[in-house]
XYZ file of C-alpha atoms in Angstrom:
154
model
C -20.929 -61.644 65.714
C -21.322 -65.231 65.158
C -18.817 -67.158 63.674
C -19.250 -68.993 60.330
C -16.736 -72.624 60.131
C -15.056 -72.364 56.901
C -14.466 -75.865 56.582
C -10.605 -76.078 57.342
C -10.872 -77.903 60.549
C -7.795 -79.898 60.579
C -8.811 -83.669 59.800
C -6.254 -86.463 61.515
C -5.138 -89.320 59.510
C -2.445 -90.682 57.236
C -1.001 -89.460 54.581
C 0.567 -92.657 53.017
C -1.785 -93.294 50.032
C -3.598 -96.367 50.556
C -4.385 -99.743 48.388
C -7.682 -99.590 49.358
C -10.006 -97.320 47.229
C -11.775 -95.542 48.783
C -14.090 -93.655 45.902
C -15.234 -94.796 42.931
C -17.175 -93.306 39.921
C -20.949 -93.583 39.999
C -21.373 -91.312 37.201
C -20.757 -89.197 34.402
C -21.793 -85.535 32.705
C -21.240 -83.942 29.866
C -22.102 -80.419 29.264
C -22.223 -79.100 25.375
C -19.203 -79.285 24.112
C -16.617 -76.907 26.121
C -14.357 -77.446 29.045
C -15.887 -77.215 32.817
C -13.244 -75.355 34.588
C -14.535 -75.548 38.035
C -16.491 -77.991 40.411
C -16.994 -77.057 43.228
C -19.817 -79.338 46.264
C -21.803 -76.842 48.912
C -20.052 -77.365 52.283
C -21.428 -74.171 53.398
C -25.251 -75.473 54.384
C -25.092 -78.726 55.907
C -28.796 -78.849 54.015
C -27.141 -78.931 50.734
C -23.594 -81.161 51.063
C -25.252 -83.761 48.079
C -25.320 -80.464 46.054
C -22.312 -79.170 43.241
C -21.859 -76.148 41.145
C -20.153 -76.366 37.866
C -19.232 -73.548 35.511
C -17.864 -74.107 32.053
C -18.409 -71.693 28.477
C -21.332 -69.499 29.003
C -23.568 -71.704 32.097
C -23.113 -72.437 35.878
C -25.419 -75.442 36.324
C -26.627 -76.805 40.184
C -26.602 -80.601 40.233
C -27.587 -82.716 43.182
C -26.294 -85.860 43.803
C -29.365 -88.687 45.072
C -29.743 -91.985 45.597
C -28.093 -95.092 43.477
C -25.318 -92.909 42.076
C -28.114 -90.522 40.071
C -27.360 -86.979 39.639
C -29.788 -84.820 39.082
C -29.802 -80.734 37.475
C -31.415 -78.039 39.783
C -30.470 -75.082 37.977
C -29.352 -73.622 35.367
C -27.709 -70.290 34.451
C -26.795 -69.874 30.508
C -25.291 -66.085 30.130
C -26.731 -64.510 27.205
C -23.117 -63.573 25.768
C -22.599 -66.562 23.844
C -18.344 -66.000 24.154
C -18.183 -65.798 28.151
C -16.549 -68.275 29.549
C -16.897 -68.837 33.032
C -13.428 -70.672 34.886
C -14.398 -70.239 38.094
C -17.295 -70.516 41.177
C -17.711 -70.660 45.141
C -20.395 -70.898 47.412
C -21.022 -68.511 49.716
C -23.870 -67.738 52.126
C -24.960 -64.539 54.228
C -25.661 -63.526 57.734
C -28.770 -65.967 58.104
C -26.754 -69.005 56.443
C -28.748 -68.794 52.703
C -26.429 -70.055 50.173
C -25.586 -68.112 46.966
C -23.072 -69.221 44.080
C -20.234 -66.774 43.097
C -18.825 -66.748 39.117
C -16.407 -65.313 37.163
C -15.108 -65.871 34.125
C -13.279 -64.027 30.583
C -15.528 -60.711 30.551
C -14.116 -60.043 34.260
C -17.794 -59.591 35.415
C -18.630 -61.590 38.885
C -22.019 -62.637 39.404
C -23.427 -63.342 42.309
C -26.888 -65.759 42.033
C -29.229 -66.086 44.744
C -29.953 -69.761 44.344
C -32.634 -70.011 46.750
C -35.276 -67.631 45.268
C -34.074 -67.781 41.743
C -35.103 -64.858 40.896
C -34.074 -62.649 38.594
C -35.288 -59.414 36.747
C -34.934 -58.030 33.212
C -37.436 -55.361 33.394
C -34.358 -52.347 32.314
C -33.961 -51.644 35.959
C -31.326 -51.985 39.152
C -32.369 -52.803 42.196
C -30.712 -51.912 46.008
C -31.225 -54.921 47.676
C -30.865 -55.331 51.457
C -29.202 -58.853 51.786
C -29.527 -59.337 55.578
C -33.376 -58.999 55.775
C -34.030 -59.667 51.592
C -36.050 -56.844 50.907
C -35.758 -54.400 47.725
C -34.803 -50.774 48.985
C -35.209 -48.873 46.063
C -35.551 -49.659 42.266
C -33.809 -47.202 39.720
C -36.092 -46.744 36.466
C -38.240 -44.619 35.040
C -39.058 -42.277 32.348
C -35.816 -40.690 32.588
C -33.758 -43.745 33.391
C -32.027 -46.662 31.617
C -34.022 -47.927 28.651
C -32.494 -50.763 28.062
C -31.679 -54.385 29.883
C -29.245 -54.065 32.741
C -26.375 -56.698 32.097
C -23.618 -55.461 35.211
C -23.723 -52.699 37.853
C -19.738 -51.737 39.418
């Protein structure tokens, strides 16, 4: 099994704050007009490390940070129930290393968004989903099935 860093390497150094600074603002967002809980930069994929998640009300928006202190909006996930609030989100990744974005927020639903293919379906079905080689395994629908849109599966 191979083994995926988490990050928590321990990092040498001082902890005696220092005059210097050593960050500064090169920007600034605003997103409507409710709270973002949670930021949160991609150190799982050393392909994405310029990219953040935030969550706050109803969206979880990608940004990327580029050149010259410019930040720039990949995606963009607006929940269609207007009072979830989302106050939290993590990367994650699976076996092959493709990163995915984990939220949760009031209506205790998680969501789990596949931010590579950004894909997703609203065609009244579910689908069984193989996540190690990305193929669909079966699709539940039908005559007899669910006649409506699909909005959680536990």
């Amino acid at each position: 099994m191979a083994k995926i860093p988490l990050g928590c390497e321990p990092v040498v150094g001082s902890l005696t704050p220092s005059q210097k600074r050593e960050y500064r603002a090169t920007n600034r967002l605003q997103e409507g007009k409710r709270p973002i809980y949670a930021v949160v930069f991609n150190f799982i994929d050393s392909r994405y490390f310029n990219a953040f998640a935030t969550t706050g009300g109803n969206r979880v928006t990608v940004y990327q940070c580029v050149e010259g202190g410019v930040i720039a909006v990949l995606q963009s996930y607006i929940d269609e129930d207007k009072d979830e609030s989302f106050y939290t989100v993590s990367w994650a990744c699976n076996i092959d290393g493709t990163p995915f974005l984990v939220a949760g927020g009031l209506n205790g639903i998680i969501r789990v968004i596949d931010t590579g293919s950004e894909k997703i379906y609203k065609d009244e079905s579910v689908r069984l989903w193989n996540i190690h080689t990305g193929i669909c395994i079966l699709i539940f629908a039908g005559a007899g099935g669910h006649r409506n849109e699909v909005l959680s599966v536990f």
